[in-house]
PDB file of C-alpha atoms in Angstrom:
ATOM      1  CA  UNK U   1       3.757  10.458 -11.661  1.00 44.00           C
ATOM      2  CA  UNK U   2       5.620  13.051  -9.203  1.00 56.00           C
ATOM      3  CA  UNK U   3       8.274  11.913  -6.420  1.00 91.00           C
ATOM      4  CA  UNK U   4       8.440   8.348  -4.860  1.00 95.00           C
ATOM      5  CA  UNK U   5       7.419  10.010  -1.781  1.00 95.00           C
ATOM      6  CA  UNK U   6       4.452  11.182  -3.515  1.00 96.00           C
ATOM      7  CA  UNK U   7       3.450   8.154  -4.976  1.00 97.00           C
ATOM      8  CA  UNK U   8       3.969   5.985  -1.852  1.00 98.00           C
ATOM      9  CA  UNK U   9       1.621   8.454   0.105  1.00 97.00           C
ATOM     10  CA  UNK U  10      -1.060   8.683  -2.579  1.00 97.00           C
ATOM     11  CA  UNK U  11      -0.625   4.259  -1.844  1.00 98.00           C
ATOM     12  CA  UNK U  12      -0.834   4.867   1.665  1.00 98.00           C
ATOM     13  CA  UNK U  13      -4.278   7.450   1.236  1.00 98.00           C
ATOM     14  CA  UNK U  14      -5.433   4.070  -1.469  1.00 97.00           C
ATOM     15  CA  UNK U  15      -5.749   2.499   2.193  1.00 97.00           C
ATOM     16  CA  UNK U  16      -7.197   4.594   4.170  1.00 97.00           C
ATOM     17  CA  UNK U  17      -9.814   5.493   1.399  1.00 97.00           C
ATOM     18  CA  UNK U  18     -13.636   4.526   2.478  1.00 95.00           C
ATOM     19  CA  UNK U  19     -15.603   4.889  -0.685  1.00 96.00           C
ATOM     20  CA  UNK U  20     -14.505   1.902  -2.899  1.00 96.00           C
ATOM     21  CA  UNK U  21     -15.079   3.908  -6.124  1.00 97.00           C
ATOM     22  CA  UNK U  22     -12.649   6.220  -5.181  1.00 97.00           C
ATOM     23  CA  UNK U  23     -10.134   3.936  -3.841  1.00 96.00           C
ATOM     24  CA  UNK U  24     -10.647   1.590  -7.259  1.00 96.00           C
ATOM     25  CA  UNK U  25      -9.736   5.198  -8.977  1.00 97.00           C
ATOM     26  CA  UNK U  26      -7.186   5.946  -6.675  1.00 97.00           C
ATOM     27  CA  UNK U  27      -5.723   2.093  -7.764  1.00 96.00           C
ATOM     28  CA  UNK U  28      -6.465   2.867 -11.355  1.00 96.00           C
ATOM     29  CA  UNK U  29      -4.638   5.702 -11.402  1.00 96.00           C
ATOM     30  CA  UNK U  30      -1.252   4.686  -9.045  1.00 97.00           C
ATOM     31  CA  UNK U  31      -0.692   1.273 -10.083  1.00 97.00           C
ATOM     32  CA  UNK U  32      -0.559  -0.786 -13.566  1.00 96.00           C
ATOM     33  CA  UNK U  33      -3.011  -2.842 -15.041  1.00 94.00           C
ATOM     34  CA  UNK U  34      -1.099  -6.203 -14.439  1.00 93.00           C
ATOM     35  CA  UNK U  35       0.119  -5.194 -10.994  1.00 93.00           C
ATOM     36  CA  UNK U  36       0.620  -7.369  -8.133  1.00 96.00           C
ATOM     37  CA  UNK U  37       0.546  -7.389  -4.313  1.00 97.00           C
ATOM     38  CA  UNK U  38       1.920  -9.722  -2.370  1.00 97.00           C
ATOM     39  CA  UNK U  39       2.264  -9.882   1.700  1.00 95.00           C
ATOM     40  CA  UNK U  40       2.017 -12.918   3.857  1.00 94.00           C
ATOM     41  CA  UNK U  41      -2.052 -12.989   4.040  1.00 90.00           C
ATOM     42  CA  UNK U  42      -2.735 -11.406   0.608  1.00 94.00           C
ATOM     43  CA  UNK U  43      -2.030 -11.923  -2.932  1.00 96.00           C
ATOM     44  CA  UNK U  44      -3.466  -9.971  -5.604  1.00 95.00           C
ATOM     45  CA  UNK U  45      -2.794  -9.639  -9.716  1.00 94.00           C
ATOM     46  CA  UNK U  46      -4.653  -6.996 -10.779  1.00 92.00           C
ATOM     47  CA  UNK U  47      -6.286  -3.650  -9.839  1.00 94.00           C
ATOM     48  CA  UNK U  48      -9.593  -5.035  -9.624  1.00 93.00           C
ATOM     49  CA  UNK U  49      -8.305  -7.703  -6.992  1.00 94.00           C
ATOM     50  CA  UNK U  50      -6.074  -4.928  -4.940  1.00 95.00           C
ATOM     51  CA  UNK U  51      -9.377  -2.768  -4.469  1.00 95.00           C
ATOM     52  CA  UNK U  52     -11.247  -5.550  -3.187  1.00 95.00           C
ATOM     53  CA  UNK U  53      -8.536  -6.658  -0.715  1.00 95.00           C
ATOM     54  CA  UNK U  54      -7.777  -2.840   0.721  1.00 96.00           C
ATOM     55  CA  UNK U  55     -11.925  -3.238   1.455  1.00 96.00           C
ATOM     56  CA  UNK U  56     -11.421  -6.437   2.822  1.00 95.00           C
ATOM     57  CA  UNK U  57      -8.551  -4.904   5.314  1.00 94.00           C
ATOM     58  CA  UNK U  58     -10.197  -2.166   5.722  1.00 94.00           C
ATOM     59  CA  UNK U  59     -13.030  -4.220   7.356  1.00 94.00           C
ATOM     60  CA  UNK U  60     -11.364  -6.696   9.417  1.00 92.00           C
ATOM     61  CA  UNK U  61      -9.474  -3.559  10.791  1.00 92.00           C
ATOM     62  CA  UNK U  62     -12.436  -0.947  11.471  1.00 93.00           C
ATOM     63  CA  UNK U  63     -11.150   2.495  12.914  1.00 92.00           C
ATOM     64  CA  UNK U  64      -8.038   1.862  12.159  1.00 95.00           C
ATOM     65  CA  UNK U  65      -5.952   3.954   9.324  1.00 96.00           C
ATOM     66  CA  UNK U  66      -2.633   3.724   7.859  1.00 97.00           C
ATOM     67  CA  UNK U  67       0.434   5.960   8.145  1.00 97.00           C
ATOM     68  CA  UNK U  68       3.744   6.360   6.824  1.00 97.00           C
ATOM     69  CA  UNK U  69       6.204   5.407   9.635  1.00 96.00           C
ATOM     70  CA  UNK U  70       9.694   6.964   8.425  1.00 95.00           C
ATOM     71  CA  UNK U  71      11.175   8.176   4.930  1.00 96.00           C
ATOM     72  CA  UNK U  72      10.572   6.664   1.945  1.00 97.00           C
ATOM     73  CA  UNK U  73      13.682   5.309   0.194  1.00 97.00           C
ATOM     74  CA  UNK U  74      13.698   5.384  -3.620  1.00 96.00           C
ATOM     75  CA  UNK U  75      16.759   4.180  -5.662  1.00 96.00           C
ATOM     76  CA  UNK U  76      15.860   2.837  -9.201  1.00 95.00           C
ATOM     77  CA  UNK U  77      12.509   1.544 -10.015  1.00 95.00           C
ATOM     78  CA  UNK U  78      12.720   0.614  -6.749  1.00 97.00           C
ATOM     79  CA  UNK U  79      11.039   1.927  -3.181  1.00 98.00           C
ATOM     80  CA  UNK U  80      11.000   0.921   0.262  1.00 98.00           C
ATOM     81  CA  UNK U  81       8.875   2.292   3.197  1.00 98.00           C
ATOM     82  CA  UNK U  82       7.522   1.256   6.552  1.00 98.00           C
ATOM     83  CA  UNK U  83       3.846   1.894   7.485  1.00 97.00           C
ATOM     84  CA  UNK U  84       1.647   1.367  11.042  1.00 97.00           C
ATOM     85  CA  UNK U  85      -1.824   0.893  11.362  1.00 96.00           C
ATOM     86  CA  UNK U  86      -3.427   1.826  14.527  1.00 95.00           C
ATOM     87  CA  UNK U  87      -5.688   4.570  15.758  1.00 94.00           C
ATOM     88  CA  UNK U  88      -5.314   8.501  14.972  1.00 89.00           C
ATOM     89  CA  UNK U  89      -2.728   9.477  17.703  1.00 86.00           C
ATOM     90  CA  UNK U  90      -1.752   6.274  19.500  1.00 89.00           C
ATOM     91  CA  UNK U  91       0.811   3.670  19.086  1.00 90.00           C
ATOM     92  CA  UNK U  92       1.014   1.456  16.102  1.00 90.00           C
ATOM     93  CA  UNK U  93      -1.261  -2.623  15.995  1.00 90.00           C
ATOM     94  CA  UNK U  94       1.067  -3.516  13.030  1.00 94.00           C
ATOM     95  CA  UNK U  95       3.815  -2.554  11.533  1.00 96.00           C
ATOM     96  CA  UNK U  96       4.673  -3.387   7.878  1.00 96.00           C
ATOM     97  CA  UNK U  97       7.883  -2.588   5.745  1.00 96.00           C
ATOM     98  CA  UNK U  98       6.816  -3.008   1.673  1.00 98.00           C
ATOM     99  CA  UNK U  99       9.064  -2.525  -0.948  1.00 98.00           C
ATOM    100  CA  UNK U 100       7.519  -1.184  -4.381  1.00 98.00           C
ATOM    101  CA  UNK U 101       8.407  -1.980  -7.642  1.00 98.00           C
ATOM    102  CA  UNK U 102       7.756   0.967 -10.217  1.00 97.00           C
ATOM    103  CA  UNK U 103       6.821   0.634 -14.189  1.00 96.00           C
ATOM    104  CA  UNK U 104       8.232   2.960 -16.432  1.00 95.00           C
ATOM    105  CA  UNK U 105       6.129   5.410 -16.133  1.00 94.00           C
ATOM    106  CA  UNK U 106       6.422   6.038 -12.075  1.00 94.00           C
ATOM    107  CA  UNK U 107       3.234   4.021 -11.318  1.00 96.00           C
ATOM    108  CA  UNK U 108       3.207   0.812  -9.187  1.00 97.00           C
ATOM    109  CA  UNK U 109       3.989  -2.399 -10.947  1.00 97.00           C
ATOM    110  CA  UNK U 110       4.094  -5.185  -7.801  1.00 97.00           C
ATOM    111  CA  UNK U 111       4.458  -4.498  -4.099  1.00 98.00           C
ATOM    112  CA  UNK U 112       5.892  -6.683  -1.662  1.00 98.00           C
ATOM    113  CA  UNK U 113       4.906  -6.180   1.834  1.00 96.00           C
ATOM    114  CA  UNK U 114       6.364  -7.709   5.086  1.00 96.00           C
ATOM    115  CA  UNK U 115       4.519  -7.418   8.681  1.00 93.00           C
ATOM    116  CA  UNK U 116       7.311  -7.201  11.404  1.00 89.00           C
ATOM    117  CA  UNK U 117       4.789  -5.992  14.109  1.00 77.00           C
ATOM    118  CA  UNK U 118       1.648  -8.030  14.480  1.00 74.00           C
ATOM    119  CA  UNK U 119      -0.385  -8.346  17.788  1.00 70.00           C
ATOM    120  CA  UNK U 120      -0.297 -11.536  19.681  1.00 66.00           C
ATOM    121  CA  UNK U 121      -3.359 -11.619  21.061  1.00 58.00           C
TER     122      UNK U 121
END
């Protein structure tokens, strides 16, 4: 794997991919075989499961992409970032700080996501 920046935007791409073979290659290839993810909605514990529920989001939030929403911030084997959703161009529906846990060899082993901005309504 190259940078933590690097990684944590080929993650953020993983979400905003349409075709679910590529985005099951795209989790193949970024995190671990026994990864997890973990957020307040979703809990996954492999890559099989993590493909699925990026389709599932990706549904319930049609038109809608992902972004990076600042640096990311490596130190370790860890990595912490905030993301948006929302339309191209306009302001953020969610907002979401995860922080990434890496294996040894640079590729995801568990993320932990938090949603501080959520819609109300």
């Amino acid at each position: 794997m190259s940078t933590a920046t690097d990684l944590i935007e080929r993650y953020i791409a993983t979400w905003n991919e349409p075709d679910p073979a590529k985005r099951r290659a795209a989790v193949d290839e970024i995190w671990t075989e026994d990864a997890s993810y973990v957020d307040p909605v979703a809990v996954t514990d492999e890559q099989e499961a993590t493909a699925a529920t990026i389709g599932a989001v990706q549904q319930q939030f049609a038109g809608l992409g992902f972004r990076l929403a600042g640096p990311v911030d490596p130190h370790h084997d860890l990595v912490r970032f905030t993301w948006e959703l929302g339309p191209e161009d306009a302001d953020a529906l969610v907002v979401g700080f995860d922080v990434a846990v890496l294996s040894e060899d640079g590729r995801l082993r568990n993320v932990h996501g938090f949603l501080d901005g959520v819609p109300t309504t």
